[in-house]
mmCIF file with all atom_site columns, C-alpha atoms in Angstrom:
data_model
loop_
_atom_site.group_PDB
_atom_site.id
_atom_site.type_symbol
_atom_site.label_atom_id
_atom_site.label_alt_id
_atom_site.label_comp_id
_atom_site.label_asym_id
_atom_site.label_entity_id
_atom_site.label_seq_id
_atom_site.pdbx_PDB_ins_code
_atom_site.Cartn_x
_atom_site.Cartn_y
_atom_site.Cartn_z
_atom_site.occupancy
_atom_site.B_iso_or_equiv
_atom_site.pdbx_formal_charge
_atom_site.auth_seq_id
_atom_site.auth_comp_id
_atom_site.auth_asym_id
_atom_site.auth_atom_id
_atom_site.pdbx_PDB_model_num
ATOM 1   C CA . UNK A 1 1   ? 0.000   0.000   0.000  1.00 49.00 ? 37  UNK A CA 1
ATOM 2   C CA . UNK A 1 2   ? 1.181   3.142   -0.958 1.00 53.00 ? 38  UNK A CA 1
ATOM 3   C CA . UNK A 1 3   ? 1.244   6.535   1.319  1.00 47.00 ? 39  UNK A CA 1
ATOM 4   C CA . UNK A 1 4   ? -0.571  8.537   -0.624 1.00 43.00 ? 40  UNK A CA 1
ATOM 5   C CA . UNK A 1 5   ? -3.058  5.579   -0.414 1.00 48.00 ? 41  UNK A CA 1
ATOM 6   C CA . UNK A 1 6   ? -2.658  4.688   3.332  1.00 52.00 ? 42  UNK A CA 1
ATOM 7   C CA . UNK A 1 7   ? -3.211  8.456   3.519  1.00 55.00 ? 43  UNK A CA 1
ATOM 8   C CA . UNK A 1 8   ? -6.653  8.639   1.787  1.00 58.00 ? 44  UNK A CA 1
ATOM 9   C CA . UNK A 1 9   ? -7.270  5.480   4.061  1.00 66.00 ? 45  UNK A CA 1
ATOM 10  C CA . UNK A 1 10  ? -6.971  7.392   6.986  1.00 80.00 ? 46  UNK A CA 1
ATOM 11  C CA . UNK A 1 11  ? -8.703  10.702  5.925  1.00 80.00 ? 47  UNK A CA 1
ATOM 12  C CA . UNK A 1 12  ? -11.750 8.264   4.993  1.00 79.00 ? 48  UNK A CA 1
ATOM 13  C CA . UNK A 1 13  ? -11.389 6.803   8.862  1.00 80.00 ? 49  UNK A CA 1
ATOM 14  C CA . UNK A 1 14  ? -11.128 9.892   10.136 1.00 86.00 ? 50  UNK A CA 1
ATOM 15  C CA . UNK A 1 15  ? -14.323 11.771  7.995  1.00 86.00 ? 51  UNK A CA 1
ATOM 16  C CA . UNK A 1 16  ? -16.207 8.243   8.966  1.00 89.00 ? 52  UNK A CA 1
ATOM 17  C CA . UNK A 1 17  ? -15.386 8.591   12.997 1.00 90.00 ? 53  UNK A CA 1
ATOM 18  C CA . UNK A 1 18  ? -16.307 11.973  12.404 1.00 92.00 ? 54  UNK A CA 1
ATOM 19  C CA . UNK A 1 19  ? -19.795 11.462  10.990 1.00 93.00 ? 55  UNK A CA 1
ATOM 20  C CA . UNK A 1 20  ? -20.612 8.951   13.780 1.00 91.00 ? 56  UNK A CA 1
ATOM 21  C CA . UNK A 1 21  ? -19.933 11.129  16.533 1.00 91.00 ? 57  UNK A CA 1
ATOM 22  C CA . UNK A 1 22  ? -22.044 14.028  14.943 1.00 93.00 ? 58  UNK A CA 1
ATOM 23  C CA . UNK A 1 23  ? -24.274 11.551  14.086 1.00 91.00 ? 59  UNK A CA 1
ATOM 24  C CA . UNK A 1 24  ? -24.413 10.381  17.612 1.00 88.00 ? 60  UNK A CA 1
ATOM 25  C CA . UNK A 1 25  ? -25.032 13.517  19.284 1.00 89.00 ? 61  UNK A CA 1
ATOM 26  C CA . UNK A 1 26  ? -27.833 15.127  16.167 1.00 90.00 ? 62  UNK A CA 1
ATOM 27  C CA . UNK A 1 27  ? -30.161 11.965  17.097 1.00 86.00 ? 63  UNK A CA 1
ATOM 28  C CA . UNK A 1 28  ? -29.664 12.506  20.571 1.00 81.00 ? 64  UNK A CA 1
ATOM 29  C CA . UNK A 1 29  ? -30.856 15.415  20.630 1.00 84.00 ? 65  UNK A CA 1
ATOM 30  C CA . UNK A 1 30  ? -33.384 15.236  17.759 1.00 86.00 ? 66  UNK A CA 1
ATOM 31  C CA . UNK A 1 31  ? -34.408 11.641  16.880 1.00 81.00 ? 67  UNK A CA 1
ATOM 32  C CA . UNK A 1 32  ? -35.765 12.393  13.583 1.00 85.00 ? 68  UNK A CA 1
ATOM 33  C CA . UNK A 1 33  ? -32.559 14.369  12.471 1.00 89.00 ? 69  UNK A CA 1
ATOM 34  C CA . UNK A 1 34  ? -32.439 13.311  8.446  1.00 92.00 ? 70  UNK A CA 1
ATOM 35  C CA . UNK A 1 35  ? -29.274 12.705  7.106  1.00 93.00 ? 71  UNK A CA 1
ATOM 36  C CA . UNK A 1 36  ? -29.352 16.110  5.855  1.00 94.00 ? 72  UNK A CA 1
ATOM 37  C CA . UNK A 1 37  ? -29.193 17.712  9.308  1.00 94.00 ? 73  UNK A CA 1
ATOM 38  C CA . UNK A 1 38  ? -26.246 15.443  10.122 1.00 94.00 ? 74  UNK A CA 1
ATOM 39  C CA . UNK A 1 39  ? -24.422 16.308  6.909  1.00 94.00 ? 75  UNK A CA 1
ATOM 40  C CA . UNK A 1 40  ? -24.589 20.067  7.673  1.00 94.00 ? 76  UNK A CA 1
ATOM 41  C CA . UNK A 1 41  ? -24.014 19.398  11.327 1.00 94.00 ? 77  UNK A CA 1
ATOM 42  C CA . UNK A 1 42  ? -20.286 17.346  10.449 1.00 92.00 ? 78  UNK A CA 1
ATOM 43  C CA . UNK A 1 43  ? -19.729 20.429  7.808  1.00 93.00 ? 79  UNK A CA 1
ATOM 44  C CA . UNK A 1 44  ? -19.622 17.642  4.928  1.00 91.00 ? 80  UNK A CA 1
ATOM 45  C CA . UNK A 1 45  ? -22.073 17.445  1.592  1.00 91.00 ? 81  UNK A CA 1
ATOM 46  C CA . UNK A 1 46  ? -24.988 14.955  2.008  1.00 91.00 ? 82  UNK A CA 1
ATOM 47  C CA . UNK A 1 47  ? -22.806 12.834  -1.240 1.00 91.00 ? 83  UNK A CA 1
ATOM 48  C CA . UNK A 1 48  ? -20.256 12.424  1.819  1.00 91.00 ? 84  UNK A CA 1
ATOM 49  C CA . UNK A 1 49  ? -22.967 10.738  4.749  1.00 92.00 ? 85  UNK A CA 1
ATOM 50  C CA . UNK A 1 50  ? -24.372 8.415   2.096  1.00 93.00 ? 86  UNK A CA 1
ATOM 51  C CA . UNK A 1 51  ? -20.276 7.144   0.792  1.00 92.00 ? 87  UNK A CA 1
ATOM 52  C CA . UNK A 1 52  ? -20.121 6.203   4.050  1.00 92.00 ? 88  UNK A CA 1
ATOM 53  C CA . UNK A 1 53  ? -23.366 5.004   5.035  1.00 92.00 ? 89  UNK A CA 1
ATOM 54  C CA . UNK A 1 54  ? -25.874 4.061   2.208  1.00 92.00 ? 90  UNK A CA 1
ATOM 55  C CA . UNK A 1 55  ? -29.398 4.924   4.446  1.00 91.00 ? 91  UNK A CA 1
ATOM 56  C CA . UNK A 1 56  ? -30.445 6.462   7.531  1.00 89.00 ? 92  UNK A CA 1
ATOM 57  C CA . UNK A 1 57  ? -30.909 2.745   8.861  1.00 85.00 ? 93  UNK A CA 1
ATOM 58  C CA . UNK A 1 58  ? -27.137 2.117   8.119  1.00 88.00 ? 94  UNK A CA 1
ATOM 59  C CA . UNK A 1 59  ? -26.117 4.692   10.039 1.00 90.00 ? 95  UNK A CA 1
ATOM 60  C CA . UNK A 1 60  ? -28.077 4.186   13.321 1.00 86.00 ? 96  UNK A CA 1
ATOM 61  C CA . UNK A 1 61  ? -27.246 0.090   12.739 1.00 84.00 ? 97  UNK A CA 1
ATOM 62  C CA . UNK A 1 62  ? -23.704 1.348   12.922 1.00 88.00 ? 98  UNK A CA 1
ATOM 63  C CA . UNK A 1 63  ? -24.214 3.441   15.932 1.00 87.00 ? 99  UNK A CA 1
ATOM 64  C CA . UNK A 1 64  ? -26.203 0.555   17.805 1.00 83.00 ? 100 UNK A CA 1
ATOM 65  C CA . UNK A 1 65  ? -22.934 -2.010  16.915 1.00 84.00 ? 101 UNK A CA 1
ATOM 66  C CA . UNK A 1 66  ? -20.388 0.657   18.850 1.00 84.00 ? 102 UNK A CA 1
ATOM 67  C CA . UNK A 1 67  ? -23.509 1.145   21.776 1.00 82.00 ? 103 UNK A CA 1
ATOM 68  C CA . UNK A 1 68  ? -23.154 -2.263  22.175 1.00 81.00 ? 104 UNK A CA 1
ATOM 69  C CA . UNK A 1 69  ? -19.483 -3.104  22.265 1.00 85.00 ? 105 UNK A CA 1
ATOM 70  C CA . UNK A 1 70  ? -19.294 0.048   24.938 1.00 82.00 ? 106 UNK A CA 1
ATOM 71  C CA . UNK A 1 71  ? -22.114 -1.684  26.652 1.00 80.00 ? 107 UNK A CA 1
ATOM 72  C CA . UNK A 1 72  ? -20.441 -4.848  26.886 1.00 80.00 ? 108 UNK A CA 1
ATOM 73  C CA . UNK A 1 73  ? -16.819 -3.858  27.282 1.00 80.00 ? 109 UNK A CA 1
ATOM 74  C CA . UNK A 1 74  ? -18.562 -2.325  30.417 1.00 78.00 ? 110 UNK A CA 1
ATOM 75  C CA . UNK A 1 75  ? -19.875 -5.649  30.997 1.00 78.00 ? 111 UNK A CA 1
ATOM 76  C CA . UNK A 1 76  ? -16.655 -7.276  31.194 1.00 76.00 ? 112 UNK A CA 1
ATOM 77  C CA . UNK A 1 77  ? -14.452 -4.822  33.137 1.00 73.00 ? 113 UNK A CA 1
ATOM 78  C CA . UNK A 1 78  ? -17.364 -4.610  36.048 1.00 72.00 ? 114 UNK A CA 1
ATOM 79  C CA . UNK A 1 79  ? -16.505 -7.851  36.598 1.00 65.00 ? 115 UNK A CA 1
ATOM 80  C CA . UNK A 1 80  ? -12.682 -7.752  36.600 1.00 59.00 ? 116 UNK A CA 1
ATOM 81  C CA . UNK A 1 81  ? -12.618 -8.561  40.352 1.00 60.00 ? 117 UNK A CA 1
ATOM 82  C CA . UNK A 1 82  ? -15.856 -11.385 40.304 1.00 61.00 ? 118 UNK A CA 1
ATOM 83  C CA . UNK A 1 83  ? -17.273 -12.163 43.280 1.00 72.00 ? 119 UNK A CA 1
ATOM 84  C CA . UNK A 1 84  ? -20.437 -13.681 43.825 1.00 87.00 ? 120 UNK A CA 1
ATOM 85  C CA . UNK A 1 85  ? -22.945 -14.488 41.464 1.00 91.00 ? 121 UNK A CA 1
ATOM 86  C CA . UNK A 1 86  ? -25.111 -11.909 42.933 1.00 92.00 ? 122 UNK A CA 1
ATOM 87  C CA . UNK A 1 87  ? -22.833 -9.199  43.352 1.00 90.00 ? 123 UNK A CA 1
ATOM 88  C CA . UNK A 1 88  ? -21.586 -9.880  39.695 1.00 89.00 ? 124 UNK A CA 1
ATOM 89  C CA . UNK A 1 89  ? -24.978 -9.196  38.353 1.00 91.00 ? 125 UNK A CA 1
ATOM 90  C CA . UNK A 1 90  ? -25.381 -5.893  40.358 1.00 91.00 ? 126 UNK A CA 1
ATOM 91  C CA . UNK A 1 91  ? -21.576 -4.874  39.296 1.00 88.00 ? 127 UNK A CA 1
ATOM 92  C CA . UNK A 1 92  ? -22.765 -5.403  36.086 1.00 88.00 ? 128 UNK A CA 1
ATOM 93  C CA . UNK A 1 93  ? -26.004 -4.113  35.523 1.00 90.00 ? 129 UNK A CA 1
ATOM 94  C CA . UNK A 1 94  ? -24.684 -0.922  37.777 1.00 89.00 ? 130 UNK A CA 1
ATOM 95  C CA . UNK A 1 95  ? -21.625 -1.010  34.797 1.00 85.00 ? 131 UNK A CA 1
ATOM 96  C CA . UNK A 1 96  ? -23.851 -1.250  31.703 1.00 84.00 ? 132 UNK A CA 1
ATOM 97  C CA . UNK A 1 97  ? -26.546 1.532   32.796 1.00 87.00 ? 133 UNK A CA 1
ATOM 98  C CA . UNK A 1 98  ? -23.830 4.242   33.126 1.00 82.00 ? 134 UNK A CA 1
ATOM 99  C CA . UNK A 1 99  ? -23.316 3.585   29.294 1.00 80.00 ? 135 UNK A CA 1
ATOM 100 C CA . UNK A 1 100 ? -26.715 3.153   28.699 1.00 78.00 ? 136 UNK A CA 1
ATOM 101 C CA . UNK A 1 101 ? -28.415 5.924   30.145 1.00 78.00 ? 137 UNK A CA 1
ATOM 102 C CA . UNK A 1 102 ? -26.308 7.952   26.924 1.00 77.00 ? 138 UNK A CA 1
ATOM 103 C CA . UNK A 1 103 ? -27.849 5.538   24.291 1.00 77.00 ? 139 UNK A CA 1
ATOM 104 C CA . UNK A 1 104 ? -31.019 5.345   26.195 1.00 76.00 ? 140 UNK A CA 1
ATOM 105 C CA . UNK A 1 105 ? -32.566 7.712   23.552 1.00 72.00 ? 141 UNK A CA 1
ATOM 106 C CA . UNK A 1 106 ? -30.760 5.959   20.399 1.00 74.00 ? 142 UNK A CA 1
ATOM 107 C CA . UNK A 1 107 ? -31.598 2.569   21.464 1.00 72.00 ? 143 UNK A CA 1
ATOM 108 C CA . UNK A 1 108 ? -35.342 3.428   21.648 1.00 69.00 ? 144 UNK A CA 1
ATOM 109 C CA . UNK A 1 109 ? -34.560 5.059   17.649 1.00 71.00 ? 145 UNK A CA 1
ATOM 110 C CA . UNK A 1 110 ? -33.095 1.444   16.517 1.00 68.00 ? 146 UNK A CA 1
ATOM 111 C CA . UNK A 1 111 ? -36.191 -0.050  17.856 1.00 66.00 ? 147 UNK A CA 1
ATOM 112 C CA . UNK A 1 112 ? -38.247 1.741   15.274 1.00 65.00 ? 148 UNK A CA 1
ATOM 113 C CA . UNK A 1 113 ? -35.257 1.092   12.482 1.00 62.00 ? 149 UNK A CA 1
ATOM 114 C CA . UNK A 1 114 ? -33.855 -2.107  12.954 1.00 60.00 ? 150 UNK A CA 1
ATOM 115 C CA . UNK A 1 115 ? -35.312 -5.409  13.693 1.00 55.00 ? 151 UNK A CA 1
ATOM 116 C CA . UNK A 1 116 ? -35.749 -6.874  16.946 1.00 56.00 ? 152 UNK A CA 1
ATOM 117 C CA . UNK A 1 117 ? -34.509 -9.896  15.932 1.00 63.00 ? 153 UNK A CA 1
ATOM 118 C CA . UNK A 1 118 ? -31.283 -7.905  14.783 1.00 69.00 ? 154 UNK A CA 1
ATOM 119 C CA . UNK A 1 119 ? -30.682 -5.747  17.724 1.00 72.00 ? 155 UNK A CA 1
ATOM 120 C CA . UNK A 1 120 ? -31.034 -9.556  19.689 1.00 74.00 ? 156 UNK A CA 1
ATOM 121 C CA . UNK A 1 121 ? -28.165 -11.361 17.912 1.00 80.00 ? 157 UNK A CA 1
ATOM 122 C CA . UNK A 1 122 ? -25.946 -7.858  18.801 1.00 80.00 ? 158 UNK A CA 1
ATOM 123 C CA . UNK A 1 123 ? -26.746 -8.477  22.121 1.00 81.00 ? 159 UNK A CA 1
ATOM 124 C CA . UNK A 1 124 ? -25.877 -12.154 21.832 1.00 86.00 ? 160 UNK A CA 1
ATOM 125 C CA . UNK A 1 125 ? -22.138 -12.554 23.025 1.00 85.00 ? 161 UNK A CA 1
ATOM 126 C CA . UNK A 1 126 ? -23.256 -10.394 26.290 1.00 85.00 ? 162 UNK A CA 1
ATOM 127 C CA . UNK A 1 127 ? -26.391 -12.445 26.729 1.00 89.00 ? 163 UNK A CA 1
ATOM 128 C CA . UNK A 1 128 ? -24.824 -15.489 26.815 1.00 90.00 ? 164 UNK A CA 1
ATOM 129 C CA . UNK A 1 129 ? -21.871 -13.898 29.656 1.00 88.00 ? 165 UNK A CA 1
ATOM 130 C CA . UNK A 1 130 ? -25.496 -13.367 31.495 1.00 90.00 ? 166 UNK A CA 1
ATOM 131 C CA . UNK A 1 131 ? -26.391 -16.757 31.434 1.00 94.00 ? 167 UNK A CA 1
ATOM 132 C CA . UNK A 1 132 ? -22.933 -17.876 32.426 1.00 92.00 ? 168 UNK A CA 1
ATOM 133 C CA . UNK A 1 133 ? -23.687 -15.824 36.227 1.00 91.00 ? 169 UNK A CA 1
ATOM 134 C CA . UNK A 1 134 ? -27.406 -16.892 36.540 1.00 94.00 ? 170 UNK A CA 1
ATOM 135 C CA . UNK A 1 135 ? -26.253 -20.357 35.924 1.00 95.00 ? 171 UNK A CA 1
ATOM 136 C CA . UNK A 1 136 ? -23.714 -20.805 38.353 1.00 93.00 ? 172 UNK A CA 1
ATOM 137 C CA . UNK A 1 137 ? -25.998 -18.880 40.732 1.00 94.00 ? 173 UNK A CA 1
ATOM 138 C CA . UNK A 1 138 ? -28.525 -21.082 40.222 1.00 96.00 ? 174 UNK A CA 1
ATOM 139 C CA . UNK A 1 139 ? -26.641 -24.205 40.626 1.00 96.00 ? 175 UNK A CA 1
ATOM 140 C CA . UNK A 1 140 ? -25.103 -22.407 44.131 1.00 95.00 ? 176 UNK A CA 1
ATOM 141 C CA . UNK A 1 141 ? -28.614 -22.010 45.117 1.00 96.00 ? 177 UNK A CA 1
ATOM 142 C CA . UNK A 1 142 ? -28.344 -17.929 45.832 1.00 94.00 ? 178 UNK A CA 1
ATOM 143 C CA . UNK A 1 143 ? -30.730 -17.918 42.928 1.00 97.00 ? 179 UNK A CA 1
ATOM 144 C CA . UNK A 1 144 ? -33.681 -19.382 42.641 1.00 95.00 ? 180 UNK A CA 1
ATOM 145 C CA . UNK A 1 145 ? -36.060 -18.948 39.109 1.00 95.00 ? 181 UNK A CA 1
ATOM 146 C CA . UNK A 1 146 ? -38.631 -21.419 37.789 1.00 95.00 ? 182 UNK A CA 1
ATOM 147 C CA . UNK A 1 147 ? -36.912 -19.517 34.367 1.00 96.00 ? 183 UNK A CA 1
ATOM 148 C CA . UNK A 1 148 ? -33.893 -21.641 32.830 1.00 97.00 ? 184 UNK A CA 1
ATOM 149 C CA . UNK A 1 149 ? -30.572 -19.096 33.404 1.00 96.00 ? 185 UNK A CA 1
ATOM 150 C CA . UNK A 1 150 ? -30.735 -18.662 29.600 1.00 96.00 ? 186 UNK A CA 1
ATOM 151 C CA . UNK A 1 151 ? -34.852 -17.111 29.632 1.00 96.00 ? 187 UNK A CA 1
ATOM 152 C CA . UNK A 1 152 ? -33.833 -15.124 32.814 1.00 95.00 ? 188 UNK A CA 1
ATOM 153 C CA . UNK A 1 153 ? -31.232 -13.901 30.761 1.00 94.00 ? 189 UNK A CA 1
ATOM 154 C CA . UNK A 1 154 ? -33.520 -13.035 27.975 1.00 92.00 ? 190 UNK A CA 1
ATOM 155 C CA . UNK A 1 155 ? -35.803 -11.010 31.684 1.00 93.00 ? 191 UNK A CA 1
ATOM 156 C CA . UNK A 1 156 ? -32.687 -9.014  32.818 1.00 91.00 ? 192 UNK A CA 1
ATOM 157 C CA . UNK A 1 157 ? -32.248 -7.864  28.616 1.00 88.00 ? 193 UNK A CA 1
ATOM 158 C CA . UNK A 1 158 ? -35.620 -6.701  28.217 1.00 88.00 ? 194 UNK A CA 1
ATOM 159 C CA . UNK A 1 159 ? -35.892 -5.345  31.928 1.00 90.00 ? 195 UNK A CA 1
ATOM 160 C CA . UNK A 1 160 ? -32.839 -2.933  30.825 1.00 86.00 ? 196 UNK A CA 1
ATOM 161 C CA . UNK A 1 161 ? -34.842 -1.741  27.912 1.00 84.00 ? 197 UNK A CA 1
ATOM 162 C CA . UNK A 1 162 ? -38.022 -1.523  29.734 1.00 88.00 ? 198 UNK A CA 1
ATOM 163 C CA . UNK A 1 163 ? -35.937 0.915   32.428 1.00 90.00 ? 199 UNK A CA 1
ATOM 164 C CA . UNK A 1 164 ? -34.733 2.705   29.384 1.00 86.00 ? 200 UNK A CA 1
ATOM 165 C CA . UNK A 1 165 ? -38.225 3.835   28.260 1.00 85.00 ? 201 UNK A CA 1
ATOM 166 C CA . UNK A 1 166 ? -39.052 4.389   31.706 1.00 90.00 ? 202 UNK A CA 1
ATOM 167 C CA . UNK A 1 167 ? -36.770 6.809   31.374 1.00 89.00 ? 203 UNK A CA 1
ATOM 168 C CA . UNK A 1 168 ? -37.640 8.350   28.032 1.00 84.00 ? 204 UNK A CA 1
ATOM 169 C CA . UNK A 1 169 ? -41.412 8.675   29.094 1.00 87.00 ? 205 UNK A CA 1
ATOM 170 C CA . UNK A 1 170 ? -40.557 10.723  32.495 1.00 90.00 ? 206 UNK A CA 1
ATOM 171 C CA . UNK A 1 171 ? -41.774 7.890   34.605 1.00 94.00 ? 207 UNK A CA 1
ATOM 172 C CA . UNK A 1 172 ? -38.410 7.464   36.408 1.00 91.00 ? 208 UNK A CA 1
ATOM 173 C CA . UNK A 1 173 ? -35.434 9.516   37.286 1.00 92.00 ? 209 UNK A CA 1
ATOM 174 C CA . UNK A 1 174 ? -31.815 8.746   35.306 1.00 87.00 ? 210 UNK A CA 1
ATOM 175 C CA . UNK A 1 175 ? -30.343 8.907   38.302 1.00 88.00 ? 211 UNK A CA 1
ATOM 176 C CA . UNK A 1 176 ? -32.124 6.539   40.122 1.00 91.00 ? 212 UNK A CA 1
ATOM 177 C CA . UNK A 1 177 ? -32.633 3.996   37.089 1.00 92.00 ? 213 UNK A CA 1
ATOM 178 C CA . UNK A 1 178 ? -29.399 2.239   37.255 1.00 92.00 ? 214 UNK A CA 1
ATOM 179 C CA . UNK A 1 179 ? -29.744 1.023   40.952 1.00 94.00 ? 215 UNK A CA 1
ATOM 180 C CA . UNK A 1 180 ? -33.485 0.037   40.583 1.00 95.00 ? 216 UNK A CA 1
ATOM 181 C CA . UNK A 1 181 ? -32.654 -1.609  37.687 1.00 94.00 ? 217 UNK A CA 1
ATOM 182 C CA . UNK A 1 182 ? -30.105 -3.914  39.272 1.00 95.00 ? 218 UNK A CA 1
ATOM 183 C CA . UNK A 1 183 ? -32.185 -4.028  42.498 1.00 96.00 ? 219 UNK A CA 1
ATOM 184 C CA . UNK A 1 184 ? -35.347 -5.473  39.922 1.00 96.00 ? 220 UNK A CA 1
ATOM 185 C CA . UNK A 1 185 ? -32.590 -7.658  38.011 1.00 95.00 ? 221 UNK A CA 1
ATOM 186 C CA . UNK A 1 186 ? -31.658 -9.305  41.257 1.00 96.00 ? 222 UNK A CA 1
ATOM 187 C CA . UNK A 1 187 ? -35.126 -9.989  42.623 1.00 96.00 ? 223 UNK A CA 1
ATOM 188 C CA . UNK A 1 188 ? -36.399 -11.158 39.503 1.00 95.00 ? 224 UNK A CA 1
ATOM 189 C CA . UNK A 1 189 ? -33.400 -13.744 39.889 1.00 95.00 ? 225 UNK A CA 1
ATOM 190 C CA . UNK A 1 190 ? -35.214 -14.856 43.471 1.00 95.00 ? 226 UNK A CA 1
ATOM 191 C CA . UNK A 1 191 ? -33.060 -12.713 45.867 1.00 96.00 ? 227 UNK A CA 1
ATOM 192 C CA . UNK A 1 192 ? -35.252 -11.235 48.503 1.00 96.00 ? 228 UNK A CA 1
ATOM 193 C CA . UNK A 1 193 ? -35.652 -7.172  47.751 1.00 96.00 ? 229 UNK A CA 1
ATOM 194 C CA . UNK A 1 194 ? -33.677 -6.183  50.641 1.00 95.00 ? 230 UNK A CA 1
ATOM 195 C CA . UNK A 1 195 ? -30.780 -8.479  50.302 1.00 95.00 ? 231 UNK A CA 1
ATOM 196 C CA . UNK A 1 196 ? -30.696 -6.993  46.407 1.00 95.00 ? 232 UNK A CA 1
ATOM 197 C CA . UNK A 1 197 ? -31.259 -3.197  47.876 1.00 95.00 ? 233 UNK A CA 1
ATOM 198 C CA . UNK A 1 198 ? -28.504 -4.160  50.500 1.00 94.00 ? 234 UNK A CA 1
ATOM 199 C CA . UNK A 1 199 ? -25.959 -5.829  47.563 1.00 92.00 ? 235 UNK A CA 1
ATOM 200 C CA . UNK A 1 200 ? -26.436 -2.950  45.016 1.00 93.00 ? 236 UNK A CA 1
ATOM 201 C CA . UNK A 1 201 ? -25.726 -0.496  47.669 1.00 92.00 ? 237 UNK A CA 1
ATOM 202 C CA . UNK A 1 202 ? -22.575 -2.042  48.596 1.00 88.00 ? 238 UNK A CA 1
ATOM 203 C CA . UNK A 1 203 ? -21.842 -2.681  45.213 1.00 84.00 ? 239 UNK A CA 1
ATOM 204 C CA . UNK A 1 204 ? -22.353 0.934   44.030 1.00 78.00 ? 240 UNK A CA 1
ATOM 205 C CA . UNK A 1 205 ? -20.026 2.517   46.413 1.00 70.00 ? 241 UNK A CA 1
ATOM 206 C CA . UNK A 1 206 ? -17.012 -0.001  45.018 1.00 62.00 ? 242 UNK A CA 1
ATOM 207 C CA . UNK A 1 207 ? -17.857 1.398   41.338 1.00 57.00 ? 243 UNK A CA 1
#
């Protein structure tokens, strides 16, 4: 490869990265921001959105993909220092709402443009980490589900989304959402509401 071709490379990286994060914050702030406003927003022709991105749909799809890596390299790194099965789920739930609550509003967009059954197998590799924790917490007996660890997995998913349009409809506060969330995720698992209150508290103050 050339330099003058490893340099085009990079410009196209760079005017890509660029677009996302204008991308990222127009829809944020206005869902229905056309591709138009985001062109004009990253200072680039519309020709320039659409090289990179051939629909609106593209675009968020992209967006979602990097929301969910971020959501599940906060996954992983909440549970550096495992303990428990329970404290592992509140660690990570606690984890993945701080990134969520900033793609709260995008997520709800990619529910309207992209399938469910798409935004499911994005979710898969941290979905099956889930099941992994209810599993062994199951088989330790400090949870306790009529639910198979992989359909309580499928619960805590939707119970995250659910919280998120809690959110978006006023109903509850961002900055309580992450601990009830984990508090819910934990009694839905079969732990009794204060033990959860008691573990996410403890939990939240080692974050």
């Amino acid at each position: 490869m050339t330099a003058m071709t490893t340099g085009n490379t990079s410009r196209a990286d760079a005017n890509r990265r660029h677009i996302l994060d204008v991308a990222l914050t127009e829809l944020l702030r206005d869902p229905d921001a056309s591709m138009d406003q985001i062109a004009r927003a990253a200072g680039v022709v519309r020709r320039t959105v659409y090289g990179h991105f051939p629909s609106r749909e593209a675009l968020i799809g992209t967006l979602v993909d990097e929301a969910v890596r971020v959501l599940t390299d906060a996954d992983v790194w909440a549970r550096v220092d495992e303990g428990g099965p329970a404290e592992s789920v509140a660690r990570s739930v606690l984890a993945v709402w701080e990134i969520a609550d900033r793609y709260r509003l995008l997520i709800a967009l990619a529910q309207r443009t992209v399938t469910v059954q798409g935004i499911r197998d994005r979710l898969a590799p941290l979905r099956e980490e889930k099941t992994r924790v209810l599993q062994r917490g199951l088989d330790e007996g400090v949870f306790s589900s009529p639910l198979s660890a992989a359909a309580l997995a499928f619960v805590h998913e939707q119970l995250l989304f659910a919280v998120m349009e809690s959110v978006n409809e006023g109903l509850l506060p961002p900055e309580e959402a992450g601990r009830a969330a984990a508090v819910t995720a934990l009694t839905a698992a079969g732990v009794p509401v204060g033990a959860a209150t008691e573990l996410v508290a403890r939990a939240g103050r080692t974050e």
